[in-house]
XYZ file of C-alpha atoms in Angstrom:
304
model
C 97.289 70.268 113.130
C 98.347 67.227 111.107
C 100.223 68.349 107.998
C 100.704 64.873 106.563
C 96.976 64.727 105.893
C 97.044 67.779 103.629
C 97.619 67.655 99.852
C 100.567 69.438 98.257
C 100.120 72.385 95.926
C 103.255 73.241 93.978
C 101.872 76.701 93.118
C 104.649 78.412 95.059
C 107.054 81.044 93.751
C 109.957 80.931 96.153
C 111.872 84.227 96.026
C 113.358 83.991 99.515
C 116.899 83.574 98.231
C 116.766 86.630 95.984
C 116.977 89.440 98.511
C 115.236 92.542 97.240
C 114.166 92.868 93.628
C 115.596 90.251 91.293
C 116.652 91.675 87.968
C 116.332 95.232 89.213
C 114.018 97.955 88.047
C 110.782 96.321 89.131
C 110.213 98.203 92.391
C 107.392 100.704 92.543
C 106.727 102.918 95.565
C 103.536 102.204 97.468
C 102.533 105.818 97.193
C 102.551 105.707 93.410
C 101.402 102.189 92.780
C 97.736 102.145 93.640
C 96.823 99.167 95.811
C 93.640 97.368 94.821
C 90.883 96.334 97.208
C 91.963 93.188 98.985
C 95.651 94.015 98.738
C 95.701 96.207 101.825
C 95.518 93.307 104.205
C 97.369 94.429 107.267
C 99.126 97.612 106.221
C 97.330 100.003 108.530
C 97.011 97.865 111.621
C 100.533 96.502 111.380
C 101.787 100.034 110.874
C 100.187 101.173 114.120
C 101.303 98.052 115.969
C 104.915 98.436 114.865
C 105.068 102.168 115.454
C 104.990 103.093 111.772
C 102.718 105.833 110.494
C 100.146 104.010 108.303
C 100.070 106.995 105.929
C 103.546 105.925 104.860
C 102.125 102.553 103.854
C 98.661 103.408 102.595
C 97.646 106.433 100.579
C 94.015 107.104 101.504
C 93.417 108.712 98.142
C 94.443 105.487 96.412
C 91.776 103.539 98.251
C 89.121 105.915 96.968
C 90.488 106.742 93.530
C 91.018 103.174 92.376
C 94.192 104.183 90.553
C 96.233 101.161 89.518
C 99.703 101.003 88.061
C 100.671 97.468 87.310
C 104.352 96.837 87.723
C 106.533 95.754 84.859
C 106.543 91.995 84.447
C 109.799 90.132 85.133
C 111.926 89.397 82.052
C 111.395 85.642 82.352
C 108.428 83.620 83.491
C 108.558 82.506 87.101
C 108.610 78.826 87.909
C 106.378 77.375 90.570
C 107.606 74.464 92.628
C 107.300 72.626 95.911
C 109.672 74.105 98.525
C 111.899 71.624 100.330
C 112.405 73.400 103.676
C 110.058 72.843 106.600
C 108.312 76.215 106.457
C 108.005 76.071 102.676
C 106.454 72.608 102.825
C 104.023 73.812 105.473
C 102.852 76.732 103.323
C 102.644 74.468 100.269
C 100.419 71.947 102.036
C 98.104 74.596 103.460
C 97.804 76.140 99.995
C 97.141 72.688 98.522
C 94.362 72.169 101.040
C 92.691 75.450 100.075
C 92.912 74.450 96.404
C 91.219 71.115 97.021
C 88.379 72.557 99.049
C 87.654 75.574 96.857
C 87.833 73.394 93.774
C 85.013 71.314 95.282
C 82.948 74.379 96.205
C 83.239 75.952 92.761
C 82.491 72.627 91.039
C 79.239 72.347 92.976
C 78.114 75.553 91.248
C 79.363 74.415 87.846
C 82.399 76.694 87.994
C 86.132 76.119 87.705
C 88.409 77.210 90.527
C 91.697 78.675 89.331
C 94.050 78.779 92.318
C 96.356 81.696 93.093
C 100.129 81.590 93.059
C 101.669 82.155 96.482
C 104.918 84.115 96.512
C 107.320 83.474 99.384
C 109.837 86.286 99.849
C 112.091 87.937 102.399
C 112.187 91.655 103.053
C 110.813 92.981 99.783
C 109.913 91.961 96.261
C 107.860 93.229 93.338
C 104.133 92.579 92.960
C 101.496 93.418 90.396
C 100.029 95.958 92.850
C 103.255 97.658 93.860
C 106.251 96.987 96.041
C 105.786 94.153 98.521
C 107.485 94.695 101.865
C 107.504 92.462 104.906
C 106.158 95.298 107.082
C 102.876 95.019 105.157
C 102.160 91.525 106.371
C 100.645 88.983 103.975
C 98.456 90.380 101.205
C 96.628 89.395 98.048
C 97.062 91.302 94.792
C 94.002 91.009 92.513
C 95.929 92.347 89.514
C 98.316 89.398 89.272
C 96.147 87.021 91.357
C 98.970 86.198 93.736
C 99.288 85.951 97.505
C 102.478 87.502 98.932
C 103.901 86.154 102.165
C 107.027 86.874 104.152
C 106.810 84.153 106.782
C 108.486 86.402 109.353
C 104.915 87.631 109.904
C 104.238 84.363 111.704
C 106.876 85.315 114.270
C 105.115 88.659 114.700
C 101.835 86.874 115.403
C 103.411 84.766 118.122
C 105.850 87.200 119.713
C 104.487 90.698 119.157
C 100.729 90.127 118.924
C 100.563 87.053 121.180
C 98.258 85.400 118.667
C 99.460 81.910 119.574
C 101.924 80.175 121.854
C 105.466 80.392 120.488
C 106.722 77.001 119.353
C 103.434 75.192 119.813
C 101.972 72.904 117.167
C 98.661 74.707 117.463
C 100.475 77.859 116.321
C 100.591 76.210 112.900
C 96.830 76.359 112.542
C 96.897 80.061 113.395
C 99.403 80.463 110.549
C 97.210 78.379 108.252
C 94.294 80.680 109.076
C 96.352 83.650 107.857
C 97.035 81.900 104.530
C 93.391 80.826 104.182
C 92.296 84.434 104.780
C 94.435 85.640 101.858
C 93.132 82.850 99.645
C 89.676 84.039 100.704
C 90.445 87.332 98.973
C 91.296 85.366 95.836
C 87.922 83.618 96.052
C 86.271 87.025 96.368
C 88.132 88.170 93.283
C 87.060 85.142 91.242
C 83.449 85.671 92.307
C 83.565 89.314 91.191
C 83.154 90.680 94.706
C 86.366 92.700 94.908
C 85.721 94.788 91.764
C 82.182 95.583 92.960
C 83.442 96.671 96.358
C 86.053 98.898 94.806
C 83.423 100.537 92.613
C 81.273 101.140 95.682
C 84.251 102.622 97.525
C 84.942 105.021 94.693
C 81.293 106.016 94.482
C 81.031 106.616 98.224
C 83.310 109.663 98.130
C 83.986 109.130 101.814
C 86.983 107.543 103.468
C 84.812 106.423 106.389
C 82.334 104.712 104.053
C 85.188 103.165 102.086
C 86.688 101.842 105.317
C 83.353 100.294 106.279
C 83.215 98.452 102.960
C 86.803 97.332 103.503
C 85.852 95.927 106.916
C 83.025 93.889 105.384
C 85.450 92.603 102.742
C 87.987 91.514 105.349
C 85.386 89.910 107.598
C 84.091 87.940 104.634
C 87.639 86.680 103.999
C 87.768 85.598 107.660
C 84.488 83.760 107.156
C 85.775 82.083 103.994
C 88.836 80.950 105.965
C 86.387 79.353 108.370
C 84.620 77.607 105.476
C 87.973 76.175 104.353
C 88.747 74.924 107.868
C 85.319 73.343 108.237
C 85.309 71.541 104.915
C 88.929 70.445 105.219
C 88.394 68.998 108.653
C 85.303 67.092 107.587
C 87.276 65.626 104.709
C 90.561 64.808 106.443
C 90.155 65.380 110.205
C 93.413 67.339 110.354
C 92.480 69.766 113.131
C 93.745 68.906 116.613
C 92.096 69.950 119.897
C 92.941 73.563 120.590
C 93.595 74.527 116.961
C 90.366 76.491 116.563
C 91.026 78.302 119.835
C 94.421 79.350 118.490
C 92.868 80.640 115.264
C 90.368 82.651 117.304
C 93.192 83.951 119.479
C 95.027 85.092 116.356
C 91.901 86.713 114.906
C 91.463 88.597 118.167
C 95.134 89.577 118.309
C 94.996 91.333 114.934
C 91.620 93.012 115.414
C 91.710 96.739 114.650
C 90.497 97.731 118.113
C 93.111 95.705 119.948
C 96.000 96.870 117.778
C 94.965 100.513 117.956
C 94.566 100.344 121.718
C 98.013 98.752 122.068
C 99.647 101.316 119.822
C 97.824 104.516 120.738
C 95.882 103.812 123.905
C 92.526 104.525 122.287
C 90.324 103.268 119.451
C 88.957 105.074 116.363
C 86.230 102.805 114.883
C 85.815 104.918 111.732
C 89.422 104.106 110.829
C 88.922 100.331 111.075
C 89.816 98.437 107.893
C 89.638 94.819 109.108
C 87.118 94.720 111.920
C 87.253 94.395 115.669
C 88.588 91.359 117.510
C 85.043 90.227 118.300
C 83.932 90.616 114.677
C 86.883 88.692 113.276
C 86.358 85.809 115.702
C 82.605 85.733 115.092
C 82.829 85.675 111.308
C 85.536 83.007 111.286
C 83.295 80.851 113.476
C 80.303 81.564 111.227
C 82.205 80.094 108.299
C 83.523 77.211 110.366
C 80.176 76.248 111.884
C 78.073 76.605 108.737
C 80.657 75.672 106.130
C 79.011 77.505 103.221
C 79.907 80.550 101.148
C 76.318 81.746 101.481
C 76.803 82.116 105.233
C 79.598 84.622 104.575
C 77.534 87.427 103.043
C 78.846 90.206 105.245
C 77.552 92.821 102.814
C 73.896 91.986 103.444
C 74.304 91.484 107.166
C 72.389 94.111 109.103
C 75.040 94.039 111.795
C 78.617 92.974 111.225
């Protein structure tokens, strides 16, 4: 993956030096916050993989009730900037690439793409959807339209989930895929998909049905990540041989079935929230091979 070919963003809130909640008083427990659809990105599967009871991270009732408690805004407006460290510059360039490509896609339909802010943090911070903790993995909050990322998750991908080869350059594309997936949730939010899914979840009255809708939402974000990769590579030829294989390896590594089997020794499909390894790989490749948003309609697909 050739970073020098990617544009910079500057839409980064770097909170890594703060440690906890800056200013105090902004933390809100997960159990009382109400996480919106699209924000629960890896809570359950990471919980199982790391030996943490997912019920401590996700309240099932919140998924169905749609209750939202937006956290108090910080006393002063946050500044966005371009990080100067190596990891920060990497995230900034990947984010800049997603902005360029989605700006083009939206413009083709006569729409304006408004990019998300990406928050870099360590350990924990506040978010519009509740307390952000590194154990959650990266997530997107539709209430404040921000992506939250503790980059220690990238080490988890390489070392715990074996999603890519530690220290390899191709591991960078696997990390870029993770960022593009979260930006995919932002695209869903701008297109009005996330609110419709949440309404359908509430109307279903069933946790199993709500989980199935969540899976389709996550697989669509995987597909949209593939669309970004396809369009970016056609524009700048930044993908090296082996990069796509690493992204597929990462998608497989964080599939619900694989993580559940590793953690518990068996699989419960009705509890899936992100899709199986095969599904995640297939939908990423669908987006990458076809390169269109229309190809990513997981909700009308007879079989996901």
